[in-house]
Amino acid sequence: MVKRKKIALIGAGQIGGTLALLAGLRNLGDVVLFDIVEGLPQGKALDIQHLAPVFGLDFSITGTNNLADIRGADVCIVTSGLPRKPGMSRDDLVKTNAEIIRQVGVGIKENAQGAFVIVITNPLDVMTQLMQKVTGFPHNMVAGMAGVLDTARYQAFLAQELKVSVSSVSATVLGGHGDDMVPVRSYTSSGGVPIAQVLPKEKLDAIEKRVRGAGGEIVALLKTGSAFYSPAASAIQMAESYLYDRKKVIPAAVFCNGEYGVKGIYLGLPVIIGAGGVEKVVEIELNDGEKAALQKSADAVRSVVSIAGA
Ligand code: TXD
């Protein structure tokens, strides 16, 4: 008999609630939704429980204000923390969210040993590094979600420009989840044709600029928060690759141990995610401009590590 997996969602806000919905709709397992705001996780869990019969789904979902209820989770997805407001950078969140990640990290360490931890909270790379430090979990079992989202944004804008299916666009965005992120043009293609042969440089420059600013574009439009549908979907893809041992090659914030010339920080790199968590960093040949951009992005992440105490 296959035991149902337990998915712990820590943070029941915009992304957390969407994660709970998607985890249920994709029948990932039984869901525990945790938040410190009384009633918030309970209300969202109840609403999603009412949705299950509509689609004939038999998952269980509970909302709680007791972090101990995540006990035995197979996957923990962490969104606890403040989102940006217009005019804020992701790094502006570091001190407040670092304190929240420390609190949550202790709870995960005490209750979910062995879980694969996916961090979403910003500033993403540093919060992921802090989460690994606080939990003490092996580096391969703590990863950050950003590259999947940034890559999806790159794919979406390219597909829109080319008027092709999103599934015909292959792309990757590496580096930190910030203004210095690195859309890797040399590994991006449409229908297998290198993108530089399909679109002029000026157009690609404009699209990649929009990718770097896509999060801020949504914050400016929403005014009260940041993106939540696409981040949630992106984290679900990472969770599924782990839970189903899919061994997908996807960009994620992972601990760098010298790969790409980066050491000692979490940064977005292409990795294989399977039942062993982050199973391997995939090293691709970057051109000189991409190598320099990745180093610049790494430096930007490193400059925030000490502020977070990571
Ligand atoms: O690609 C990415 N990684 C980013 C991440 C994409 C978009 C948003 N990004 C970040 O995710 C964003 O900047 C925030 O740092 C997190 C969560 O964003 P969300 O939009 O879900 O924020 P909300 O709606 O404010 O939800 C955060 C919840 C809220 O309900 C708080 O009560 C809760 O976090 N919270 C806590 N939960 C548990 N424990 C503690 N201590 C706690 N403090 C706040």
Short mmCIF file of C-alpha atoms and ligand atoms in Angstrom, two decimals:
data_model
loop_
_atom_site.label_atom_id
_atom_site.label_comp_id
_atom_site.label_asym_id
_atom_site.label_seq_id
_atom_site.Cartn_x
_atom_site.Cartn_y
_atom_site.Cartn_z
CA MET A 1 0.00 0.00 0.00
CA VAL A 2 1.42 3.42 -0.91
CA LYS A 3 1.32 5.75 2.12
CA ARG A 4 -0.01 9.22 1.21
CA LYS A 5 2.60 11.95 1.42
CA LYS A 6 2.32 14.81 3.91
CA ILE A 7 2.81 18.31 2.54
CA ALA A 8 3.44 21.04 5.13
CA LEU A 9 2.80 24.60 3.94
CA ILE A 10 4.30 27.13 6.30
CA GLY A 11 2.62 30.44 5.66
CA ALA A 12 -1.04 30.57 4.62
CA GLY A 13 -0.96 33.89 2.81
CA GLN A 14 -1.31 34.59 -0.87
CA ILE A 15 1.21 32.01 -2.00
CA GLY A 16 0.54 29.56 0.83
CA GLY A 17 -3.18 29.45 0.10
CA THR A 18 -2.48 28.96 -3.61
CA LEU A 19 -0.01 26.17 -2.78
CA ALA A 20 -2.70 24.45 -0.74
CA LEU A 21 -5.14 24.68 -3.63
CA LEU A 22 -2.63 23.37 -6.18
CA ALA A 23 -1.36 20.60 -3.89
CA GLY A 24 -4.96 19.47 -3.48
CA LEU A 25 -5.91 19.72 -7.14
CA ARG A 26 -2.79 17.76 -8.14
CA ASN A 27 -3.43 15.30 -5.29
CA LEU A 28 0.16 15.58 -4.04
CA GLY A 29 -0.78 14.22 -0.64
CA ASP A 30 -2.41 15.33 2.60
CA VAL A 31 -1.88 19.01 3.34
CA VAL A 32 -1.21 20.86 6.60
CA LEU A 33 -1.46 24.63 6.26
CA PHE A 34 0.21 26.60 9.06
CA ASP A 35 0.20 30.29 9.90
CA ILE A 36 0.48 32.47 12.97
CA VAL A 37 -2.69 34.39 12.14
CA GLU A 38 -5.56 32.69 13.93
CA GLY A 39 -8.27 31.48 11.61
CA LEU A 40 -6.39 32.16 8.38
CA PRO A 41 -5.05 28.64 7.73
CA GLN A 42 -8.19 27.07 9.16
CA GLY A 43 -10.49 29.10 6.94
CA LYS A 44 -8.50 28.47 3.76
CA ALA A 45 -8.18 24.76 4.56
CA LEU A 46 -11.91 24.45 5.10
CA ASP A 47 -12.67 26.25 1.85
CA ILE A 48 -10.34 23.89 -0.07
CA GLN A 49 -11.82 20.87 1.72
CA HIS A 50 -15.22 21.95 0.39
CA LEU A 51 -13.74 22.07 -3.12
CA ALA A 52 -12.50 18.44 -3.05
CA PRO A 53 -15.84 16.77 -3.83
CA VAL A 54 -16.35 19.04 -6.83
CA PHE A 55 -13.38 17.38 -8.46
CA GLY A 56 -13.76 14.01 -6.76
CA LEU A 57 -10.51 14.41 -4.85
CA ASP A 58 -9.85 12.49 -1.60
CA PHE A 59 -7.01 14.49 -0.04
CA SER A 60 -7.16 15.72 3.54
CA ILE A 61 -6.28 19.31 4.40
CA THR A 62 -6.09 20.92 7.80
CA GLY A 63 -5.30 24.45 8.90
CA THR A 64 -3.44 25.08 12.12
CA ASN A 65 -1.67 27.66 14.27
CA ASN A 66 0.43 24.93 15.89
CA LEU A 67 3.68 24.32 14.00
CA ALA A 68 4.01 20.91 15.68
CA ASP A 69 1.16 19.75 13.41
CA ILE A 70 3.66 19.53 10.53
CA ARG A 71 5.18 16.51 12.28
CA GLY A 72 6.33 13.86 9.83
CA ALA A 73 5.99 16.05 6.74
CA ASP A 74 7.67 14.76 3.58
CA VAL A 75 7.87 18.22 2.03
CA CYS A 76 7.84 21.63 3.70
CA ILE A 77 7.17 24.67 1.53
CA VAL A 78 7.94 27.94 3.33
CA THR A 79 6.29 31.24 2.43
CA SER A 80 6.16 32.77 5.92
CA GLY A 81 7.38 36.33 5.73
CA LEU A 82 6.43 39.73 4.42
CA PRO A 83 6.08 40.43 0.71
CA ARG A 84 7.32 43.58 -0.97
CA LYS A 85 5.31 46.79 -1.29
CA PRO A 86 5.82 49.21 -4.21
CA GLY A 87 9.23 50.82 -4.09
CA MET A 88 10.77 48.06 -1.95
CA SER A 89 13.57 45.78 -3.08
CA ARG A 90 13.58 42.13 -2.07
CA ASP A 91 16.62 42.89 0.12
CA ASP A 92 14.55 45.43 2.10
CA LEU A 93 12.77 42.42 3.60
CA VAL A 94 15.89 40.73 4.88
CA LYS A 95 15.92 41.62 8.57
CA THR A 96 12.21 41.04 9.20
CA ASN A 97 12.01 37.85 7.18
CA ALA A 98 15.27 36.47 8.59
CA GLU A 99 13.71 36.52 12.06
CA ILE A 100 10.63 34.72 10.75
CA ILE A 101 12.72 32.11 8.94
CA ARG A 102 14.73 31.50 12.12
CA GLN A 103 11.51 30.85 14.08
CA VAL A 104 10.06 28.60 11.41
CA GLY A 105 13.36 26.82 10.85
CA VAL A 106 13.49 25.71 14.49
CA GLY A 107 9.99 24.29 14.14
CA ILE A 108 10.89 22.40 10.98
CA LYS A 109 14.05 21.03 12.61
CA GLU A 110 12.03 19.79 15.61
CA ASN A 111 9.11 18.35 13.67
CA ALA A 112 10.08 17.46 10.11
CA GLN A 113 13.46 15.75 10.12
CA GLY A 114 14.04 14.18 6.71
CA ALA A 115 11.70 16.54 4.86
CA PHE A 116 12.64 18.23 1.59
CA VAL A 117 12.39 21.96 2.35
CA ILE A 118 11.49 24.40 -0.40
CA VAL A 119 11.89 28.04 0.60
CA ILE A 120 9.98 30.79 -1.20
CA THR A 121 10.33 33.70 1.24
CA ASN A 122 12.35 36.68 0.00
CA PRO A 123 15.14 37.63 -0.28
CA LEU A 124 15.07 34.10 -1.60
CA ASP A 125 18.67 32.96 -1.88
CA VAL A 126 19.68 34.25 1.53
CA MET A 127 16.50 33.02 3.26
CA THR A 128 17.19 29.57 1.83
CA GLN A 129 20.75 29.66 3.13
CA LEU A 130 19.46 30.74 6.54
CA MET A 131 16.87 27.96 6.53
CA GLN A 132 19.58 25.37 5.91
CA LYS A 133 21.72 26.87 8.68
CA VAL A 134 18.88 26.89 11.23
CA THR A 135 17.54 23.42 10.43
CA GLY A 136 20.98 21.86 9.98
CA PHE A 137 19.43 19.69 7.27
CA PRO A 138 21.81 18.42 4.55
CA HIS A 139 22.33 20.99 1.82
CA ASN A 140 20.68 18.71 -0.74
CA MET A 141 17.43 18.75 1.26
CA VAL A 142 17.02 22.53 1.37
CA ALA A 143 16.39 24.44 -1.87
CA GLY A 144 14.89 27.77 -2.87
CA MET A 145 12.23 28.40 -5.47
CA ALA A 146 12.97 31.24 -7.86
CA GLY A 147 14.64 29.93 -11.01
CA VAL A 148 11.56 27.98 -12.09
CA LEU A 149 9.49 31.17 -11.79
CA ASP A 150 12.04 33.45 -13.47
CA THR A 151 12.51 30.92 -16.27
CA ALA A 152 8.74 30.62 -16.74
CA ARG A 153 8.53 34.40 -17.04
CA TYR A 154 11.30 34.34 -19.71
CA GLN A 155 9.47 31.55 -21.58
CA ALA A 156 6.13 33.35 -21.35
CA PHE A 157 7.46 36.63 -22.76
CA LEU A 158 9.37 34.86 -25.56
CA ALA A 159 6.35 32.71 -26.50
CA GLN A 160 4.15 35.81 -26.54
CA GLU A 161 6.64 37.66 -28.78
CA LEU A 162 7.10 34.71 -31.14
CA LYS A 163 3.43 33.70 -31.10
CA VAL A 164 4.42 30.09 -30.38
CA SER A 165 3.41 27.55 -27.74
CA VAL A 166 5.14 28.00 -24.42
CA SER A 167 6.14 24.34 -24.70
CA SER A 168 8.20 25.23 -27.79
CA VAL A 169 10.35 27.66 -25.81
CA SER A 170 13.22 26.23 -23.79
CA ALA A 171 14.92 28.69 -21.47
CA THR A 172 16.81 29.02 -18.23
CA VAL A 173 17.43 31.83 -15.76
CA LEU A 174 20.24 31.39 -13.22
CA GLY A 175 21.76 33.41 -10.40
CA GLY A 176 20.14 35.20 -7.50
CA HIS A 177 16.43 36.03 -7.46
CA GLY A 178 17.05 39.71 -7.86
CA ASP A 179 17.75 42.44 -10.41
CA ASP A 180 21.05 40.67 -11.24
CA MET A 181 19.42 37.38 -12.25
CA VAL A 182 20.91 35.85 -15.41
CA PRO A 183 18.67 34.87 -18.33
CA VAL A 184 20.99 32.45 -20.14
CA ARG A 185 20.39 33.48 -23.76
CA SER A 186 22.90 30.97 -25.12
CA TYR A 187 20.78 28.10 -23.71
CA THR A 188 17.44 29.50 -24.76
CA SER A 189 15.70 28.35 -27.92
CA SER A 190 12.41 28.25 -29.79
CA GLY A 191 11.67 24.96 -31.50
CA GLY A 192 15.28 24.00 -30.94
CA VAL A 193 16.57 27.07 -32.78
CA PRO A 194 18.88 29.24 -30.63
CA ILE A 195 16.89 32.32 -29.65
CA ALA A 196 19.61 34.68 -30.90
CA GLN A 197 18.87 33.37 -34.41
CA VAL A 198 15.15 34.03 -33.98
CA LEU A 199 14.94 37.48 -32.38
CA PRO A 200 17.14 40.58 -32.75
CA LYS A 201 19.45 41.56 -29.88
CA GLU A 202 17.46 44.68 -29.01
CA LYS A 203 14.26 42.67 -28.60
CA LEU A 204 16.00 40.03 -26.49
CA ASP A 205 17.60 42.74 -24.33
CA ALA A 206 14.15 44.25 -23.73
CA ILE A 207 12.55 40.90 -22.90
CA GLU A 208 15.34 39.95 -20.49
CA LYS A 209 15.06 43.35 -18.81
CA ARG A 210 11.36 42.68 -18.33
CA VAL A 211 12.11 39.25 -16.86
CA ARG A 212 14.42 40.83 -14.27
CA GLY A 213 11.72 43.36 -13.41
CA ALA A 214 8.71 41.05 -13.67
CA GLY A 215 8.24 40.69 -9.93
CA GLY A 216 8.37 44.43 -9.43
CA GLU A 217 5.96 44.95 -12.34
CA ILE A 218 3.35 42.87 -10.50
CA VAL A 219 4.05 44.55 -7.14
CA ALA A 220 3.49 47.95 -8.78
CA LEU A 221 0.19 46.77 -10.29
CA LEU A 222 -1.15 44.99 -7.19
CA LYS A 223 0.16 47.64 -4.75
CA THR A 224 -0.67 45.43 -1.72
CA GLY A 225 1.56 42.43 -2.37
CA SER A 226 3.50 40.43 -4.92
CA ALA A 227 3.02 37.59 -7.37
CA PHE A 228 1.48 34.45 -5.94
CA TYR A 229 -0.10 32.21 -8.60
CA SER A 230 3.14 31.67 -10.57
CA PRO A 231 5.41 31.31 -7.52
CA ALA A 232 3.08 28.69 -6.08
CA ALA A 233 2.95 26.75 -9.36
CA SER A 234 6.74 26.88 -9.59
CA ALA A 235 7.21 25.44 -6.09
CA ILE A 236 4.72 22.67 -6.85
CA GLN A 237 6.87 21.67 -9.83
CA MET A 238 9.88 21.32 -7.52
CA ALA A 239 7.86 19.37 -4.95
CA GLU A 240 6.55 16.98 -7.62
CA SER A 241 10.05 16.34 -9.00
CA TYR A 242 11.07 15.32 -5.46
CA LEU A 243 7.95 13.35 -4.50
CA TYR A 244 7.75 11.43 -7.79
CA ASP A 245 11.54 11.12 -8.24
CA ARG A 246 11.18 12.80 -11.63
CA LYS A 247 14.85 13.92 -11.78
CA LYS A 248 13.85 17.07 -13.66
CA VAL A 249 16.65 19.46 -14.57
CA ILE A 250 15.39 22.75 -13.23
CA PRO A 251 16.93 25.98 -11.93
CA ALA A 252 16.75 26.30 -8.14
CA ALA A 253 18.57 28.12 -5.37
CA VAL A 254 21.00 25.52 -4.10
CA PHE A 255 24.17 25.41 -2.02
CA CYS A 256 27.20 26.10 -4.21
CA ASN A 257 30.33 24.15 -3.40
CA GLY A 258 32.57 25.51 -6.15
CA GLU A 259 30.32 24.90 -9.14
CA TYR A 260 30.44 27.77 -11.65
CA GLY A 261 33.23 29.21 -9.51
CA VAL A 262 30.79 29.97 -6.66
CA LYS A 263 31.32 28.63 -3.15
CA GLY A 264 29.59 28.90 0.20
CA ILE A 265 26.29 30.56 -0.73
CA TYR A 266 22.92 29.53 -2.10
CA LEU A 267 22.39 30.63 -5.70
CA GLY A 268 20.16 29.68 -8.62
CA LEU A 269 21.80 26.93 -10.67
CA PRO A 270 20.50 24.17 -12.95
CA VAL A 271 20.05 21.04 -10.81
CA ILE A 272 18.51 17.58 -10.92
CA ILE A 273 15.75 17.23 -8.32
CA GLY A 274 14.62 13.71 -7.45
CA ALA A 275 13.97 11.50 -4.42
CA GLY A 276 17.41 12.50 -3.11
CA GLY A 277 16.42 16.15 -3.11
CA VAL A 278 18.98 18.24 -5.00
CA GLU A 279 20.80 15.30 -6.53
CA LYS A 280 23.28 17.07 -8.81
CA VAL A 281 24.32 20.49 -10.01
CA VAL A 282 24.38 20.46 -13.82
CA GLU A 283 27.35 22.43 -15.13
CA ILE A 284 26.70 24.05 -18.51
CA GLU A 285 29.22 26.04 -20.55
CA LEU A 286 28.38 29.75 -20.17
CA ASN A 287 29.83 32.41 -22.44
CA ASP A 288 32.09 35.06 -20.92
CA GLY A 289 29.25 37.58 -20.51
CA GLU A 290 27.06 35.02 -18.75
CA LYS A 291 29.93 33.94 -16.48
CA ALA A 292 30.54 37.56 -15.47
CA ALA A 293 26.83 38.15 -14.90
CA LEU A 294 26.59 35.05 -12.70
CA GLN A 295 29.54 36.19 -10.60
CA LYS A 296 27.93 39.62 -10.24
CA SER A 297 24.71 37.99 -9.12
CA ALA A 298 26.59 35.82 -6.64
CA ASP A 299 28.30 38.92 -5.23
CA ALA A 300 24.91 40.61 -4.79
CA VAL A 301 23.60 37.60 -2.86
CA ARG A 302 26.79 37.33 -0.79
CA SER A 303 26.48 40.98 0.24
CA VAL A 304 23.19 40.21 2.01
CA VAL A 305 24.21 36.96 3.72
CA SER A 306 25.84 38.64 6.71
CA ILE A 307 22.89 41.02 7.23
CA ALA A 308 20.60 37.99 7.52
CA GLY A 309 23.00 36.17 9.80
CA ALA A 310 23.00 33.29 7.36
O1 TXD B 1 10.06 33.68 -6.45
C1 TXD B 1 10.02 33.90 -5.22
N1 TXD B 1 10.71 33.16 -4.35
C2 TXD B 1 9.15 35.06 -4.71
C3 TXD B 1 8.91 34.94 -3.23
C4 TXD B 1 7.93 35.25 -5.48
C5 TXD B 1 6.92 35.99 -4.93
C6 TXD B 1 6.81 36.31 -3.48
N2 TXD B 1 8.00 36.00 -2.74
C7 TXD B 1 7.99 36.07 -1.29
O2 TXD B 1 7.19 35.03 -0.70
C8 TXD B 1 7.43 37.33 -0.72
O3 TXD B 1 8.33 38.41 -0.89
C9 TXD B 1 7.24 36.92 0.72
O4 TXD B 1 8.47 37.02 1.38
C10 TXD B 1 6.83 35.45 0.62
C11 TXD B 1 5.37 35.21 0.82
O5 TXD B 1 4.65 35.98 -0.08
P1 TXD B 1 3.04 36.06 0.08
O6 TXD B 1 2.53 36.89 -1.05
O7 TXD B 1 2.47 34.71 0.32
O8 TXD B 1 2.91 36.91 1.43
P2 TXD B 1 1.64 36.99 2.42
O9 TXD B 1 0.38 36.84 1.65
O10 TXD B 1 1.88 38.18 3.28
O11 TXD B 1 1.80 35.67 3.30
C12 TXD B 1 2.85 35.53 4.21
C13 TXD B 1 2.27 34.80 5.41
C14 TXD B 1 1.23 35.63 6.18
O12 TXD B 1 -0.01 34.95 6.18
C15 TXD B 1 1.81 35.77 7.57
O13 TXD B 1 0.84 35.69 8.62
C16 TXD B 1 2.71 34.57 7.61
O14 TXD B 1 3.32 34.54 6.34
N3 TXD B 1 3.71 34.65 8.66
C17 TXD B 1 4.11 33.58 9.33
N4 TXD B 1 3.73 32.30 9.19
C18 TXD B 1 4.34 31.45 10.04
N5 TXD B 1 5.25 31.80 10.99
C19 TXD B 1 5.62 33.09 11.13
N6 TXD B 1 6.52 33.46 12.09
C20 TXD B 1 5.03 34.05 10.28
N7 TXD B 1 5.16 35.40 10.14
C21 TXD B 1 4.34 35.74 9.13
#
